[in-house]
Coordinates of C-alpha atoms in Angstrom, one line a residue:
M75 CA -48.7 123.5 -23.2
R76 CA -47.4 122.4 -19.6
H77 CA -50.0 124.3 -18.0
A78 CA -52.8 122.9 -19.8
A79 CA -51.6 119.4 -19.1
C80 CA -51.2 120.8 -15.1
G81 CA -55.0 121.9 -15.6
C82 CA -55.8 118.2 -16.8
L83 CA -54.5 116.7 -13.5
L84 CA -55.2 118.8 -11.3
L85 CA -58.8 118.5 -12.5
A86 CA -58.9 114.7 -13.0
A87 CA -57.9 114.1 -10.1
A88 CA -60.2 116.7 -8.3
I89 CA -63.2 114.5 -9.7
G90 CA -61.9 110.9 -8.8
I91 CA -60.5 112.3 -5.4
A92 CA -63.8 114.2 -4.7
R93 CA -66.0 111.2 -5.2
A94 CA -64.0 109.4 -3.3
Q95 CA -63.9 111.9 -0.3
D96 CA -67.4 112.2 -0.3
A97 CA -68.1 108.7 1.6
D98 CA -66.2 110.9 4.3
D99 CA -67.4 114.5 4.7
A100 CA -66.8 114.4 8.3
A101 CA -63.0 114.0 8.0
L102 CA -63.1 117.0 5.9
R103 CA -65.9 119.1 8.1
L104 CA -63.3 118.5 10.6
A105 CA -60.5 120.6 8.5
D106 CA -62.9 122.8 7.4
Q107 CA -63.6 123.3 11.3
T108 CA -60.2 123.7 12.8
A109 CA -60.2 127.5 12.1
E110 CA -63.2 128.0 12.5
A111 CA -64.1 126.3 16.2
A112 CA -62.1 129.3 17.2
D113 CA -65.2 131.8 16.4
P114 CA -68.2 130.0 17.8
G115 CA -70.9 132.5 16.6
K116 CA -69.9 132.7 13.3
P117 CA -72.9 131.7 11.4
E118 CA -72.8 130.1 7.9
R119 CA -76.0 130.4 6.1
R120 CA -76.7 129.7 2.4
L121 CA -80.0 130.0 0.9
S122 CA -81.7 129.2 -2.6
V123 CA -84.9 130.1 -4.3
E124 CA -85.6 128.4 -7.9
A125 CA -88.5 129.4 -10.0
A126 CA -88.7 126.8 -12.5
G127 CA -91.2 126.1 -15.5
A128 CA -91.7 123.0 -17.2
W129 CA -93.5 121.7 -20.4
A130 CA -93.8 117.7 -20.9
A131 CA -95.3 116.0 -24.1
P132 CA -97.3 112.5 -22.6
R133 CA -96.6 109.5 -24.8
G134 CA -99.2 108.6 -27.4
G135 CA -99.9 112.3 -28.3
G136 CA -102.4 114.6 -26.4
Q137 CA -102.4 118.1 -24.4
R138 CA -99.2 119.1 -23.6
E139 CA -98.9 119.1 -19.8
Q140 CA -97.2 122.0 -18.0
G141 CA -96.5 122.9 -14.6
Q142 CA -94.8 125.1 -12.1
R143 CA -92.2 125.0 -9.5
L144 CA -91.2 127.6 -6.6
S145 CA -88.5 126.0 -4.6
L146 CA -86.5 127.8 -1.0
D147 CA -83.2 125.5 -0.3
L148 CA -81.5 126.4 3.1
A149 CA -78.1 125.1 4.3
W150 CA -77.1 126.3 7.8
E151 CA -73.9 125.8 9.8
R152 CA -73.3 127.4 13.1
A153 CA -70.7 127.1 15.5
L154 CA -72.6 126.6 19.1
A155 CA -69.3 126.1 21.5
P156 CA -65.5 125.0 20.7
G157 CA -65.4 122.2 18.8
W158 CA -69.4 121.9 18.3
R159 CA -71.2 122.8 15.4
F160 CA -75.2 122.8 14.1
S161 CA -76.2 121.8 10.6
L162 CA -79.4 122.1 9.4
A163 CA -80.9 121.5 5.1
D164 CA -83.9 121.8 3.9
R165 CA -85.6 122.4 1.0
L166 CA -89.6 123.0 0.3
D167 CA -90.7 122.2 -3.3
L168 CA -94.0 124.9 -3.8
L169 CA -96.2 123.1 -7.4
G170 CA -98.4 124.6 -9.1
P171 CA -100.7 126.2 -9.7
D172 CA -100.6 124.1 -12.8
R173 CA -98.8 120.7 -11.9
L174 CA -97.4 117.7 -13.7
P175 CA -99.9 114.2 -13.5
G176 CA -98.5 112.8 -9.7
E177 CA -96.9 116.0 -8.3
R178 CA -98.7 117.7 -5.2
S179 CA -98.6 120.7 -4.2
S180 CA -96.3 121.3 -2.0
V181 CA -93.3 118.6 -0.3
N182 CA -91.0 119.8 2.2
T183 CA -88.0 117.4 2.6
L184 CA -85.6 117.8 6.0
K185 CA -82.4 117.0 4.3
E186 CA -79.9 117.0 7.2
L187 CA -80.2 118.0 11.0
F188 CA -77.1 117.4 12.8
L189 CA -75.0 117.7 15.6
T190 CA -71.1 117.7 14.8
G191 CA -68.3 117.1 17.4
R192 CA -64.8 116.6 18.4
L193 CA -63.5 114.4 20.8
G194 CA -59.8 115.3 21.1
R195 CA -57.5 116.0 18.1
E196 CA -58.9 112.9 15.5
R197 CA -62.4 111.9 16.8
I198 CA -65.6 113.4 15.6
V199 CA -69.3 112.0 16.8
D200 CA -72.2 113.4 14.3
I201 CA -75.6 112.9 15.6
G202 CA -78.7 113.5 13.7
R203 CA -80.3 113.5 10.6
V204 CA -77.3 113.1 8.1
N205 CA -77.8 112.6 4.4
L206 CA -74.8 110.3 3.8
R207 CA -73.7 110.0 0.3
L208 CA -71.3 106.8 0.1
G209 CA -70.1 105.6 -3.2
V210 CA -67.7 106.8 -6.4
A211 CA -69.7 105.8 -9.6
M212 CA -71.5 109.1 -11.3
G213 CA -74.5 106.8 -12.6
Y214 CA -75.2 104.1 -10.0
N215 CA -74.1 103.7 -6.7
P216 CA -74.3 100.1 -5.4
T217 CA -72.7 101.2 -2.0
D218 CA -74.3 104.2 -1.2
Y219 CA -77.1 102.0 1.3
F220 CA -78.8 104.8 3.0
R221 CA -80.6 105.8 -0.9
E222 CA -83.9 103.7 -0.1
L223 CA -87.0 105.9 0.0
A224 CA -84.2 109.3 0.6
V225 CA -86.6 110.6 -2.2
R226 CA -89.3 112.8 -1.8
Q227 CA -89.4 115.2 -4.7
V228 CA -87.8 114.6 -7.9
V229 CA -87.0 117.9 -9.7
S230 CA -84.2 116.7 -11.7
V231 CA -83.4 113.1 -13.0
D232 CA -79.2 113.8 -13.0
P233 CA -77.7 112.0 -10.2
A234 CA -76.1 114.0 -8.5
S235 CA -79.3 116.0 -7.9
L236 CA -81.2 113.2 -6.8
R237 CA -78.0 112.5 -4.2
E238 CA -78.0 116.2 -3.3
N239 CA -81.8 116.4 -2.8
R240 CA -82.8 113.7 -0.2
Q241 CA -83.1 113.2 3.2
G242 CA -80.5 112.0 5.4
T243 CA -80.7 109.1 7.7
V244 CA -81.1 109.8 11.7
M245 CA -78.1 108.0 13.4
L246 CA -75.0 107.9 15.9
R247 CA -72.0 108.0 14.0
G248 CA -68.3 108.2 15.6
Q249 CA -64.8 108.5 13.1
Q250 CA -61.6 107.8 13.8
L251 CA -59.1 109.5 11.7
W252 CA -55.6 109.2 11.2
Q253 CA -52.4 109.9 8.7
G254 CA -53.4 109.1 5.3
G255 CA -56.6 107.6 6.9
S256 CA -60.0 106.8 8.8
A257 CA -62.8 104.7 10.2
S258 CA -66.0 105.1 11.3
L259 CA -69.0 103.3 12.7
L260 CA -72.6 104.5 12.7
Y261 CA -76.0 103.0 13.9
S262 CA -79.4 103.8 12.2
P263 CA -82.1 102.8 14.6
K264 CA -85.8 102.4 13.3
L265 CA -88.2 104.9 13.9
G266 CA -91.3 104.0 12.0
S267 CA -92.7 101.6 9.9
G268 CA -93.0 103.3 6.4
P269 CA -92.9 106.7 4.3
N270 CA -95.1 109.1 6.0
P271 CA -96.7 110.9 2.3
G272 CA -97.5 113.9 4.0
K273 CA -96.0 116.9 2.6
H274 CA -94.7 118.9 5.4
A275 CA -94.0 115.0 7.6
I276 CA -90.2 114.8 9.0
D277 CA -90.5 111.2 7.6
V278 CA -88.1 109.3 9.5
G279 CA -90.5 106.4 8.3
A280 CA -88.9 106.1 5.2
T281 CA -85.2 106.5 6.1
N282 CA -85.4 104.6 9.6
H283 CA -87.8 102.1 9.3
R284 CA -85.4 99.6 10.2
H285 CA -82.0 99.1 12.3
R286 CA -79.3 99.3 10.6
W287 CA -75.6 99.6 11.2
L288 CA -72.1 100.1 8.9
L289 CA -68.5 100.1 9.2
S290 CA -66.7 102.0 6.9
L291 CA -62.6 102.1 6.3
S292 CA -60.1 103.8 4.1
Q293 CA -57.0 104.6 3.7
T294 CA -54.5 106.1 1.4
L295 CA -52.1 103.3 -0.5
A296 CA -50.5 105.4 -3.2
T297 CA -50.7 109.2 -3.6
D298 CA -53.8 108.7 -5.7
L299 CA -55.1 105.5 -4.6
Q300 CA -57.5 105.3 -1.2
P301 CA -59.7 102.3 -1.4
Q302 CA -62.5 102.9 0.4
L303 CA -64.4 98.9 2.5
L304 CA -67.2 98.9 3.8
L305 CA -69.4 96.7 6.1
Y306 CA -73.5 96.9 6.4
E307 CA -76.4 95.3 8.3
P308 CA -78.8 96.2 6.1
G309 CA -81.1 95.1 9.5
E310 CA -83.5 93.0 7.2
P311 CA -84.7 89.3 6.8
H312 CA -83.2 87.2 4.7
S313 CA -80.2 89.0 4.3
S314 CA -76.6 89.0 5.4
L315 CA -74.2 91.7 5.7
Q316 CA -73.4 93.3 3.1
L317 CA -69.8 94.2 1.9
G318 CA -68.9 97.1 -0.3
L319 CA -65.7 98.6 -2.5
N320 CA -65.0 102.1 -3.0
L321 CA -62.0 103.1 -5.7
T322 CA -60.6 105.3 -7.8
H323 CA -57.1 105.7 -9.7
L324 CA -55.3 107.7 -11.7
L325 CA -54.2 106.3 -14.7
S326 CA -53.1 109.0 -16.6
P327 CA -52.9 112.8 -16.0
A328 CA -56.2 113.5 -17.8
C329 CA -58.2 109.9 -17.1
V330 CA -59.5 108.6 -13.9
A331 CA -61.3 105.0 -13.1
H332 CA -63.4 104.3 -10.5
A333 CA -64.8 101.0 -9.5
E334 CA -67.9 100.3 -6.8
W335 CA -69.2 97.2 -5.6
S336 CA -71.6 96.2 -2.9
G337 CA -72.6 92.3 -2.5
G338 CA -74.0 89.9 0.0
R339 CA -76.6 87.4 0.5
G340 CA -80.5 88.9 0.0
P341 CA -84.0 88.7 -1.9
D342 CA -83.9 89.5 -5.4
L343 CA -86.1 92.4 -6.6
L344 CA -88.7 90.0 -7.9
A345 CA -88.8 88.6 -4.2
R346 CA -89.1 92.0 -3.1
S347 CA -92.0 92.7 -5.1
H348 CA -94.5 90.0 -4.6
G349 CA -94.0 90.5 -0.4
Q350 CA -92.0 87.0 -0.5
P351 CA -88.4 87.7 0.5
G352 CA -87.7 84.8 1.2
E353 CA -87.9 83.4 -2.2
G354 CA -85.1 84.8 -3.9
D355 CA -82.4 84.8 -0.9
A356 CA -79.4 84.3 -2.6
F357 CA -75.4 85.9 -2.7
H358 CA -76.1 89.2 -5.5
S359 CA -73.6 91.7 -6.9
Q360 CA -73.8 94.8 -7.9
L361 CA -71.4 96.7 -9.8
A362 CA -70.2 100.2 -11.1
A363 CA -67.0 100.7 -12.9
G364 CA -65.7 103.5 -15.7
L365 CA -63.9 105.8 -16.6
T366 CA -64.0 109.9 -16.5
C367 CA -61.7 111.9 -18.7
T368 CA -60.7 115.5 -19.2
T369 CA -59.7 117.9 -21.7
A370 CA -57.6 120.9 -21.5
R371 CA -60.8 122.8 -22.5
K372 CA -62.8 121.4 -19.6
L373 CA -64.9 119.0 -20.8
S374 CA -65.1 115.7 -18.8
L375 CA -66.9 112.2 -20.7
T376 CA -67.4 109.9 -18.2
A377 CA -68.6 106.5 -19.4
E378 CA -69.9 103.7 -16.7
Y379 CA -71.0 100.1 -17.2
E380 CA -73.6 99.4 -14.4
R381 CA -74.4 95.6 -13.1
N382 CA -77.5 95.0 -10.7
G383 CA -76.8 91.5 -10.0
A384 CA -80.3 91.1 -8.3
A385 CA -82.8 92.2 -11.1
L386 CA -84.1 90.6 -14.0
D387 CA -82.1 88.8 -16.8
D388 CA -83.1 89.6 -20.4
A389 CA -85.1 86.3 -20.2
G390 CA -86.8 87.2 -16.9
W391 CA -87.2 91.1 -17.6
R392 CA -89.6 90.2 -21.7
A393 CA -91.4 87.1 -19.0
L394 CA -92.3 90.3 -16.3
R395 CA -93.0 92.8 -19.5
R396 CA -95.8 90.0 -21.1
G397 CA -97.3 89.2 -18.0
P398 CA -99.8 91.2 -15.6
L399 CA -99.5 94.7 -15.5
A400 CA -99.9 95.0 -12.2
A401 CA -96.7 92.6 -11.2
E402 CA -94.7 94.8 -13.6
L403 CA -95.5 97.9 -11.6
A404 CA -94.8 96.4 -8.4
Y405 CA -91.5 95.4 -9.8
R406 CA -91.1 98.9 -11.0
Q407 CA -92.0 100.5 -8.0
V408 CA -90.0 98.4 -5.7
A409 CA -86.5 99.3 -8.4
A410 CA -87.4 103.1 -8.5
E411 CA -87.9 102.9 -4.1
R412 CA -84.5 101.2 -4.1
Q413 CA -82.6 103.8 -7.1
D414 CA -82.1 100.8 -8.7
P415 CA -81.9 99.4 -12.0
P416 CA -84.8 97.0 -12.8
T417 CA -82.5 94.9 -15.0
R418 CA -78.8 93.2 -14.9
H419 CA -76.8 95.1 -17.3
N420 CA -77.0 98.8 -18.2
L421 CA -74.9 101.4 -19.8
F422 CA -74.4 105.5 -18.3
L423 CA -72.6 108.1 -20.3
R424 CA -71.9 111.3 -19.6
A425 CA -70.5 114.7 -20.4
A426 CA -69.9 117.5 -18.8
W427 CA -68.5 120.9 -20.3
Q428 CA -67.4 123.9 -18.0
D429 CA -67.0 127.1 -19.1
A430 CA -68.1 126.0 -23.3
L431 CA -68.6 128.0 -26.3
W432 CA -67.9 131.2 -24.0
P433 CA -67.0 131.5 -20.2
R434 CA -70.3 130.7 -17.4
L435 CA -71.8 128.9 -19.7
D436 CA -72.1 125.2 -18.7
L437 CA -73.7 122.2 -21.0
S438 CA -73.9 118.6 -19.8
A439 CA -75.7 116.4 -21.5
M440 CA -76.5 112.4 -19.9
L441 CA -77.5 108.8 -21.6
R442 CA -79.0 105.6 -19.4
A443 CA -79.2 102.7 -21.5
N444 CA -81.3 99.7 -20.9
A445 CA -78.8 96.7 -22.7
A446 CA -82.4 94.5 -22.1
D447 CA -84.9 96.2 -23.6
D448 CA -82.8 98.8 -25.6
S449 CA -85.2 101.7 -23.8
R450 CA -83.2 105.0 -23.3
Q451 CA -83.6 107.8 -21.2
L452 CA -81.4 111.3 -22.1
W453 CA -81.4 114.5 -20.8
A454 CA -79.2 117.6 -21.3
E455 CA -78.9 121.0 -19.6
A456 CA -77.3 124.6 -20.5
R457 CA -76.8 126.4 -17.6
Y458 CA -75.5 130.1 -17.2
R459 CA -73.9 131.4 -14.2
L460 CA -73.7 134.9 -12.9
D461 CA -71.9 135.9 -9.4
S462 CA -75.7 135.1 -7.8
T463 CA -78.0 133.9 -10.0
D464 CA -77.8 130.4 -12.2
L465 CA -80.3 130.8 -15.6
A466 CA -81.0 126.7 -17.0
L467 CA -82.5 124.6 -19.9
Q468 CA -82.7 121.4 -19.3
W469 CA -84.0 118.8 -21.5
Q470 CA -85.5 115.3 -20.8
G471 CA -86.4 112.0 -23.3
H472 CA -87.6 108.9 -23.0
H473 CA -87.5 106.5 -25.6
G474 CA -88.1 102.8 -26.2
S475 CA -90.8 100.5 -27.1
Q476 CA -93.9 99.9 -25.3
R477 CA -93.7 98.5 -21.5
S478 CA -89.9 98.8 -21.6
E479 CA -87.6 100.8 -18.6
F480 CA -87.7 104.0 -20.3
G481 CA -90.3 103.9 -23.4
A482 CA -93.2 103.0 -20.5
L483 CA -92.7 106.9 -18.7
P484 CA -95.5 108.5 -19.4
Q485 CA -93.8 111.4 -20.6
R486 CA -91.5 111.3 -23.8
Q487 CA -90.5 114.7 -23.4
L488 CA -90.2 117.0 -20.9
W489 CA -88.4 120.5 -20.7
Q490 CA -88.0 122.8 -18.0
L491 CA -86.7 126.5 -17.9
L492 CA -85.3 127.5 -14.2
V493 CA -83.9 130.1 -12.7
K494 CA -82.3 129.6 -9.2
H495 CA -80.8 132.8 -7.0
W496 CA -78.5 132.3 -4.0
F497 CA -78.5 134.8 -0.9

């Protein structure tokens, strides 16, 4: 019993602390690289190949749609000299010969390409394209400020996949570490004016279409309490500095609470969709708060409330859906590009069961619910892990009335069978 309790404590702590530490990945890299810097010629390379087949049932009936995908994913780190490392992460998705509606024949995503250097014992600098993943929430990350236009190819609606398989932002980042805390300052320059739809484009115009900077500070206040404060300059007209906060706290040996908040003046989503950001200039708050509890059987359950103060309220959402379709599509596109919920109040539930029923079988399920129109998106996965190969079956369903958030999606159901092998 004691062992089970300890297991719950460790697993629950790992969930919360690991999410918080994702924002301070540079600090982790410093710790990881301390020993490796002594061997500058040691390569670290990880290549995976994933083959997938998908079948979709279109909304309203009709012929079943199908598609195939072959994905190559490379992550490579190499020490160039004592204290300096090179990192590359790239993903190539080849689609066809059958493709689902809207899919391109191939899409390359340069996720990361940067140099990391140690300047003294407690200072780190990063130069290049970095996939900076901020935030401790599970379904919606208001402080993940560099998520806009970062996803080039959606291979899964799982939030973890969307954050992992996206392109990073070109930046110069410096970090100062001390016992129990860190501070970092980054600058991301404007390098283009917008996305490049080219299949193999580096696409810096999507992630670096304006000048931005971010200051972050984290400090351990107690054994299981390490808040992170953020100050973000979005670099766009009619927007002010955005203040962010990430917080996790261990409530019990098995339960971790998390809260993520961002607030500041800026245009709302409707004004952005009209192309007139000055119309919706006001103070808006975004929030994601929830709880994750883990059982002794390695079953983790997460419930999260999400609020987007820049989105339409219930009445506004109803009015938009009764109006011209073009205006609604423009609004949806802006929300999708920013990875923001299109309505004000939403619910996210997730269950993850490791070694379910028998060893190496993982079961996961996710629910997104729109409180304004009662539409829902469900996703489930069964994954069997071999030593170097994963076999997975995924299902995705969309439910809701016509022109609701999820009921308007063209596919009612989507099945995907995939095999992934690491070399």
